[in-house]
CSV table of C-alpha atoms in Angstrom, one decimal:
chain,number,residue,atom,x,y,z
G,238,MET,CA,126.1,43.5,59.8
G,239,ARG,CA,127.2,45.8,56.7
G,240,SER,CA,125.7,49.2,56.9
G,241,SER,CA,122.7,50.5,55.4
G,242,GLU,CA,120.8,47.0,55.6
G,243,VAL,CA,117.7,47.6,58.2
G,244,VAL,CA,114.2,48.9,57.2
G,245,VAL,CA,112.1,49.8,60.4
G,246,LEU,CA,108.4,49.7,59.2
G,247,GLY,CA,106.2,52.0,61.6
G,248,ALA,CA,106.9,55.9,62.9
G,249,GLY,CA,105.2,55.4,66.0
G,250,VAL,CA,107.3,55.1,69.5
G,251,ILE,CA,108.1,51.4,68.9
G,252,GLY,CA,109.4,52.4,65.6
G,253,LEU,CA,111.3,55.6,66.1
G,254,THR,CA,112.7,54.2,69.4
G,255,THR,CA,114.0,51.0,67.4
G,256,ALA,CA,115.4,53.1,64.9
G,257,ALA,CA,117.4,55.1,67.2
G,258,VAL,CA,118.9,51.9,69.1
G,259,LEU,CA,119.7,50.5,65.8
G,260,ALA,CA,121.7,53.8,64.5
G,261,GLU,CA,123.4,54.4,67.6
G,262,SER,CA,125.0,50.7,67.6
G,263,GLY,CA,126.6,51.7,64.0
G,264,ILE,CA,123.8,50.4,61.6
G,265,THR,CA,122.6,52.6,59.0
G,266,VAL,CA,118.9,52.6,59.4
G,267,ARG,CA,115.9,54.0,57.2
G,268,VAL,CA,112.2,54.3,58.9
G,269,LEU,CA,109.1,53.8,56.6
G,270,SER,CA,105.7,54.7,57.3
G,271,ASP,CA,102.3,55.8,55.8
G,272,GLN,CA,102.1,58.2,58.6
G,273,PRO,CA,104.2,60.7,60.1
G,274,PRO,CA,104.8,60.5,63.8
G,275,GLY,CA,102.8,62.9,65.1
G,276,ARG,CA,99.5,61.1,63.5
G,277,THR,CA,100.2,57.8,64.7
G,278,THR,CA,98.6,56.1,67.6
G,279,SER,CA,101.6,56.9,70.1
G,280,ALA,CA,100.9,60.7,69.3
G,281,ILE,CA,97.6,60.1,71.2
G,282,ALA,CA,99.1,58.5,74.4
G,283,GLY,CA,99.0,60.0,77.7
G,284,ALA,CA,101.7,58.8,78.8
G,285,LEU,CA,102.5,57.6,82.0
G,286,TRP,CA,105.1,55.1,82.4
G,287,GLY,CA,104.1,51.8,84.4
G,288,PRO,CA,104.4,48.2,83.6
G,289,TYR,CA,100.9,46.8,82.6
G,290,PHE,CA,99.7,43.5,83.9
G,291,SER,CA,100.5,40.5,81.8
G,292,PRO,CA,101.7,36.7,82.2
G,293,ASP,CA,104.8,37.4,80.1
G,294,PRO,CA,107.7,37.7,82.2
G,295,ARG,CA,109.9,39.7,79.7
G,296,VAL,CA,107.4,43.0,80.4
G,297,LEU,CA,109.0,44.2,83.5
G,298,THR,CA,112.4,43.6,82.5
G,299,TRP,CA,111.9,45.5,79.1
G,300,SER,CA,109.8,48.4,81.4
G,301,MET,CA,112.7,48.3,83.8
G,302,ARG,CA,114.8,48.7,81.2
G,303,SER,CA,113.1,51.7,79.5
G,304,LEU,CA,113.1,53.2,82.8
G,305,GLU,CA,116.8,53.7,82.8
G,306,ASP,CA,116.4,55.6,79.3
G,307,PHE,CA,113.6,57.9,80.6
G,308,GLU,CA,115.5,58.8,83.3
G,309,GLY,CA,118.5,60.3,81.1
G,310,ILE,CA,116.1,61.7,78.7
G,311,SER,CA,114.4,64.0,81.2
G,312,ALA,CA,117.5,65.9,81.6
G,313,VAL,CA,117.2,66.8,78.0
G,314,PRO,CA,115.6,70.0,77.5
G,315,GLY,CA,112.6,70.1,75.1
G,316,SER,CA,112.2,66.3,75.2
G,317,GLY,CA,108.7,66.0,76.5
G,318,VAL,CA,110.4,63.6,79.6
G,319,ALA,CA,109.9,64.7,83.1
G,320,MET,CA,110.5,62.6,86.3
G,321,VAL,CA,107.5,63.2,88.8
G,322,THR,CA,106.0,62.1,92.0
G,323,GLY,CA,102.2,60.9,92.0
G,324,ILE,CA,100.1,58.7,93.7
G,325,GLU,CA,98.8,55.4,92.9
G,326,ALA,CA,95.4,54.4,95.0
G,327,GLY,CA,92.8,51.8,95.2
G,328,ARG,CA,89.4,51.3,96.8
G,329,HIS,CA,90.2,48.2,98.8
G,330,ARG,CA,93.2,47.4,100.5
G,331,PHE,CA,96.2,46.4,98.4
G,332,GLU,CA,99.8,45.9,98.9
G,333,PRO,CA,102.4,47.1,96.3
G,334,SER,CA,104.0,44.6,94.3
G,335,ASP,CA,107.8,44.5,94.8
G,336,TRP,CA,108.8,46.2,92.1
G,337,ILE,CA,106.6,49.2,92.9
G,338,ALA,CA,108.4,49.4,96.3
G,339,LYS,CA,112.0,49.5,94.7
G,340,LEU,CA,110.8,52.9,92.6
G,341,PRO,CA,112.4,56.0,93.1
G,342,ASP,CA,110.6,58.2,96.4
G,343,PHE,CA,108.4,55.4,96.8
G,344,GLY,CA,106.2,55.6,100.4
G,345,LEU,CA,103.0,54.2,101.5
G,346,CYS,CA,100.2,56.8,102.2
G,347,ASP,CA,98.2,57.5,104.9
G,348,VAL,CA,94.3,57.1,104.3
G,349,SER,CA,94.3,60.6,105.0
G,350,GLU,CA,96.3,61.5,102.2
G,351,LEU,CA,94.1,59.7,99.4
G,352,PRO,CA,91.1,60.9,98.0
G,353,ALA,CA,87.8,59.8,99.4
G,354,GLY,CA,86.8,56.2,99.0
G,355,PHE,CA,90.4,54.9,98.6
G,356,ARG,CA,91.9,52.7,101.3
G,357,SER,CA,95.2,52.1,100.2
G,358,GLY,CA,97.9,53.9,98.2
G,359,TRP,CA,101.4,54.8,97.5
G,360,ARG,CA,103.8,57.5,95.8
G,361,TYR,CA,106.6,57.1,93.7
G,362,ARG,CA,108.5,58.8,90.9
G,363,VAL,CA,108.4,58.1,87.4
G,364,PRO,CA,108.3,59.6,84.2
G,365,ILE,CA,105.7,61.2,82.2
G,366,ILE,CA,105.8,61.7,78.7
G,367,ASP,CA,104.0,64.5,76.7
G,368,MET,CA,103.8,62.5,73.7
G,369,PRO,CA,103.7,65.2,70.6
G,370,VAL,CA,106.7,66.9,72.5
G,371,TYR,CA,108.4,63.4,72.7
G,372,LEU,CA,107.7,62.1,69.4
G,373,ARG,CA,109.5,65.1,67.7
G,374,TYR,CA,112.3,64.9,70.0
G,375,LEU,CA,112.8,61.2,68.8
G,376,ALA,CA,112.5,62.6,65.0
G,377,ASP,CA,115.0,64.9,65.8
G,378,ARG,CA,117.3,62.5,67.3
G,379,LEU,CA,117.1,60.2,64.4
G,380,THR,CA,117.8,63.4,62.2
G,381,GLU,CA,121.0,63.7,64.1
G,382,LEU,CA,122.0,60.0,63.5
G,383,ASP,CA,121.2,60.4,60.0
G,384,VAL,CA,118.2,58.4,59.7
G,385,LYS,CA,115.5,59.2,57.3
G,386,ILE,CA,111.8,58.9,57.7
G,387,GLU,CA,110.0,58.0,54.4
G,388,LEU,CA,106.6,58.6,54.3
G,389,LEU,CA,104.8,55.9,52.0
G,390,PRO,CA,101.4,56.5,50.2
G,391,ARG,CA,99.6,53.6,52.0
G,392,PRO,CA,100.3,51.2,54.5
G,393,THR,CA,102.7,48.1,53.5
G,394,THR,CA,100.4,45.2,53.2
G,395,ASP,CA,103.3,42.5,52.0
G,396,PHE,CA,106.8,42.4,53.2
G,397,THR,CA,107.7,41.8,49.5
G,398,GLU,CA,106.7,45.2,48.5
G,399,ILE,CA,109.7,46.5,50.6
G,400,ALA,CA,112.3,43.8,49.5
G,401,GLY,CA,115.7,44.8,48.3
G,402,ARG,CA,115.4,48.1,50.4
G,403,GLY,CA,117.1,46.5,53.3
G,404,GLN,CA,118.9,43.1,54.2
G,405,THR,CA,116.4,42.9,57.6
G,406,VAL,CA,113.0,44.6,58.0
G,407,VAL,CA,112.0,45.6,61.9
G,408,ASN,CA,108.4,45.5,62.0
G,409,CYS,CA,107.2,48.0,64.1
G,410,THR,CA,103.7,48.8,62.7
G,411,GLY,CA,101.5,48.0,65.4
G,412,LEU,CA,98.0,47.4,64.4
G,413,GLY,CA,99.3,47.3,61.0
G,414,SER,CA,100.5,43.8,61.8
G,415,ARG,CA,97.1,42.7,61.9
G,416,GLU,CA,96.8,42.6,58.2
G,417,LEU,CA,100.5,42.7,57.2
G,418,VAL,CA,101.7,39.8,59.1
G,419,PRO,CA,98.8,38.5,59.2
G,420,ASP,CA,98.3,38.1,62.8
G,421,ALA,CA,94.6,37.6,64.2
G,422,GLU,CA,95.8,37.6,67.8
G,423,LEU,CA,96.1,41.2,67.2
G,424,GLN,CA,93.3,43.2,68.2
G,425,PRO,CA,92.2,46.9,68.8
G,426,LEU,CA,91.3,48.3,71.8
G,427,TRP,CA,89.4,51.6,71.7
G,428,GLY,CA,90.5,54.4,74.2
G,429,GLN,CA,89.4,58.1,74.6
G,430,LEU,CA,91.4,60.7,76.8
G,431,VAL,CA,90.2,64.2,77.7
G,432,VAL,CA,93.2,67.1,77.7
G,433,MET,CA,92.1,70.0,79.9
G,434,ASP,CA,93.6,73.1,80.8
G,435,ASN,CA,95.7,72.7,84.2
G,436,PRO,CA,93.8,74.4,87.1
G,437,GLY,CA,96.9,74.1,89.1
G,438,ILE,CA,97.7,70.6,89.8
G,439,GLU,CA,100.9,68.6,89.8
G,440,GLY,CA,102.2,65.3,89.3
G,441,PHE,CA,99.9,62.3,88.6
G,442,PHE,CA,97.0,60.0,89.7
G,443,SER,CA,96.3,56.5,88.6
G,444,ASP,CA,93.7,53.9,90.3
G,445,TYR,CA,94.6,50.6,91.1
G,446,PRO,CA,94.3,47.9,89.9
G,447,GLU,CA,93.9,48.1,86.0
G,448,SER,CA,90.3,48.1,84.6
G,449,ASP,CA,88.7,48.5,81.5
G,450,SER,CA,87.5,52.0,83.1
G,451,PRO,CA,91.3,53.1,84.6
G,452,THR,CA,90.9,56.6,86.3
G,453,TYR,CA,94.2,58.9,86.1
G,454,PHE,CA,95.3,62.3,85.3
G,455,ILE,CA,98.8,63.4,84.2
G,456,CYS,CA,100.2,66.8,84.5
G,457,HIS,CA,102.2,68.1,81.5
G,458,GLY,CA,102.5,71.8,82.6
G,459,ASP,CA,99.6,73.7,81.4
G,460,LYS,CA,97.6,70.9,80.6
G,461,VAL,CA,96.3,67.8,82.0
G,462,ILE,CA,95.5,64.6,80.5
G,463,LEU,CA,92.5,62.8,81.8
G,464,GLY,CA,91.6,59.1,81.2
G,465,GLY,CA,91.0,56.7,80.5
G,466,SER,CA,88.7,53.7,78.5
G,467,VAL,CA,89.3,50.5,77.2
G,468,ILE,CA,86.7,49.1,74.9
G,469,ALA,CA,87.3,46.2,72.5
G,470,ASP,CA,85.5,45.6,69.1
G,471,ARG,CA,85.2,49.3,68.6
G,472,THR,CA,87.1,50.9,65.8
G,473,ASP,CA,85.9,54.2,64.7
G,474,LEU,CA,88.0,57.3,65.7
G,475,THR,CA,85.3,59.6,66.8
G,476,PRO,CA,85.2,61.1,70.4
G,477,ASP,CA,82.3,59.8,72.2
G,478,PRO,CA,80.8,63.0,74.5
G,479,SER,CA,79.4,60.6,76.9
G,480,VAL,CA,82.6,58.4,77.4
G,481,GLY,CA,84.4,62.0,77.9
G,482,GLN,CA,82.0,63.0,80.4
G,483,GLU,CA,82.4,59.8,82.1
G,484,ILE,CA,86.2,60.3,82.3
G,485,ILE,CA,85.8,63.7,83.7
G,486,ASP,CA,83.4,63.0,86.2
G,487,ARG,CA,85.3,60.2,87.6
G,488,CYS,CA,88.5,62.4,87.8
G,489,VAL,CA,86.6,65.2,89.2
G,490,GLU,CA,85.3,62.8,92.1
G,491,ILE,CA,89.1,62.7,92.9
G,492,GLU,CA,90.4,66.0,92.1
G,493,PRO,CA,87.7,68.3,92.3
G,494,ARG,CA,89.6,71.6,90.8
G,495,LEU,CA,89.5,69.7,87.5
G,496,GLY,CA,85.6,70.3,87.8
G,497,GLU,CA,86.5,74.1,86.8
G,498,ALA,CA,88.8,73.0,83.8
G,499,LYS,CA,88.5,74.1,80.4
G,500,VAL,CA,88.3,71.0,78.0
G,501,ILE,CA,90.8,71.8,74.9
G,502,GLU,CA,90.4,68.3,73.2
G,503,HIS,CA,89.4,64.7,72.9
G,504,ARG,CA,91.9,62.1,71.8
G,505,VAL,CA,90.6,58.7,70.4
G,506,GLY,CA,92.9,55.7,69.4
G,507,LEU,CA,93.6,52.0,68.8
G,508,ARG,CA,95.9,50.2,71.2
G,509,PRO,CA,97.5,47.1,69.1
G,510,ALA,CA,96.4,44.6,71.9
G,511,ARG,CA,98.0,41.1,71.9
G,512,PRO,CA,98.0,38.1,74.3
G,513,HIS,CA,101.8,38.8,74.3
G,514,VAL,CA,104.1,41.3,72.9
G,515,ARG,CA,105.6,40.0,69.7
G,516,LEU,CA,109.3,40.4,69.7
G,517,GLU,CA,111.1,37.7,67.4
G,518,ARG,CA,113.1,37.0,64.3
G,519,VAL,CA,111.3,35.1,61.6
G,520,ILE,CA,111.8,34.8,57.8
G,521,HIS,CA,108.6,35.9,55.8
G,522,ASP,CA,108.7,34.9,51.9
G,523,GLY,CA,112.7,34.7,52.4
G,524,ILE,CA,112.9,38.1,54.1
G,525,PRO,CA,114.4,38.1,57.7
G,526,VAL,CA,112.1,40.1,59.9
G,527,ILE,CA,112.0,41.0,63.4
G,528,HIS,CA,108.9,41.4,64.7
G,529,ASN,CA,108.4,44.3,67.6
G,530,TYR,CA,104.7,44.8,68.0
G,531,GLY,CA,101.6,44.4,70.2
G,532,HIS,CA,102.3,46.1,73.0
G,533,GLY,CA,98.7,47.2,73.7
G,534,GLY,CA,98.7,50.4,75.8
G,535,SER,CA,102.4,50.2,77.2
G,536,GLY,CA,104.4,51.0,74.0
G,537,VAL,CA,106.0,53.7,75.6
G,538,THR,CA,106.7,52.2,78.8
G,539,LEU,CA,108.1,49.2,77.0
G,540,ALA,CA,109.8,51.2,74.0
G,541,TRP,CA,113.5,51.1,75.0
G,542,GLY,CA,113.6,47.7,76.4
G,543,CYS,CA,112.2,45.9,73.5
G,544,ALA,CA,114.2,48.1,71.1
G,545,ARG,CA,117.1,47.1,72.6
G,546,GLU,CA,116.0,43.3,72.4
G,547,ALA,CA,115.0,43.6,68.9
G,548,ALA,CA,118.7,45.4,68.2
G,549,SER,CA,120.1,42.1,69.8
G,550,LEU,CA,118.2,39.9,67.7
G,551,LEU,CA,120.3,41.1,64.4
C-alpha cells in the first residue's frame, strides 16, 4: 500500500491498538472517533487479561498473542500494565484448561489457600491493565508515530461519509457498528464496576467459571476494581446502587478487608457483544473495509492479536 491510506474508525482499545500496529508497520494512519479515548467504553474496563469462553477457535490464538505484547509493555514505566499473580477459583471441583496450565507461575491451590466455600483453584501470573492510564499510553505511542486522533462531531453512520479520507477503512467502532454496518447480531451487554480505595491487598481474584454475575477484584496500586455484572437489554449508563452493593457484598465475602474500604466511584459501560468477533475484509459501497469489532468484554485481552490479524488483511 502507499502511505497515508488507512483510516481507523474508533478510539477505544481496539482502534488505538490497531492504529499502532499499522503505523509501526510503516503505514500512515489517522484515527477518527466521536469520543476521545478516555471517554470510550474501554476506559471503564477492569481490566484483567483472560480469554473468554467462545466457540470461536481464533480467540485463544489472539489472546495469547496479546499476552506477549502486554508482557513487553509492562516493562514500560507509566504504561498502566503490570504482570501480577492472582487466584482463580471455583465453588465446585474444576480442572484448569490446558492453556491456563501453561501460564507463567501456574500452580494448583490447596483448599486451605482458597476463600471459604471454594473447592478448587489455581494461581498464575498475567497482565492487569489500569485502563485510563493505559489508554493515555496508547495515545502517546500514536503521537510518537505521528498518528493523529481526530474527533468527529457525531458518530459516523455511513462509510461513504469518510470516503476519500483513505483507501481503506478499519472499522473499530465497537457497539457503533450496530448502526454503522448495520449489524443486528451486535448487542449491548450492560456492566457495572465499583472502584474502591485499596485496603492493602495485592494481585487479583476471579471466580470460575464465567457467569452473568462474575465476582472478581483487581488491585491497581492504591485502588481496587470490583466486579461485576452482565445484563442484556439494558442500555442506560446510570449506575445502579443495588447492583453496586451486590458486587461489594460478593467481593467482601471473599476478601473481608474490602468491607472497610471507601467507595471512590461506580463505572457503567456497554460491552459490544456478538456471537463471534467480526474480523474480516469486505467491500461496503465500493469502499474496502476491514471490520474489527464485537469483542464483548474481552477487547483488552484480544486487542493486540486482533490488531495484528487486521493488519495482515491489508
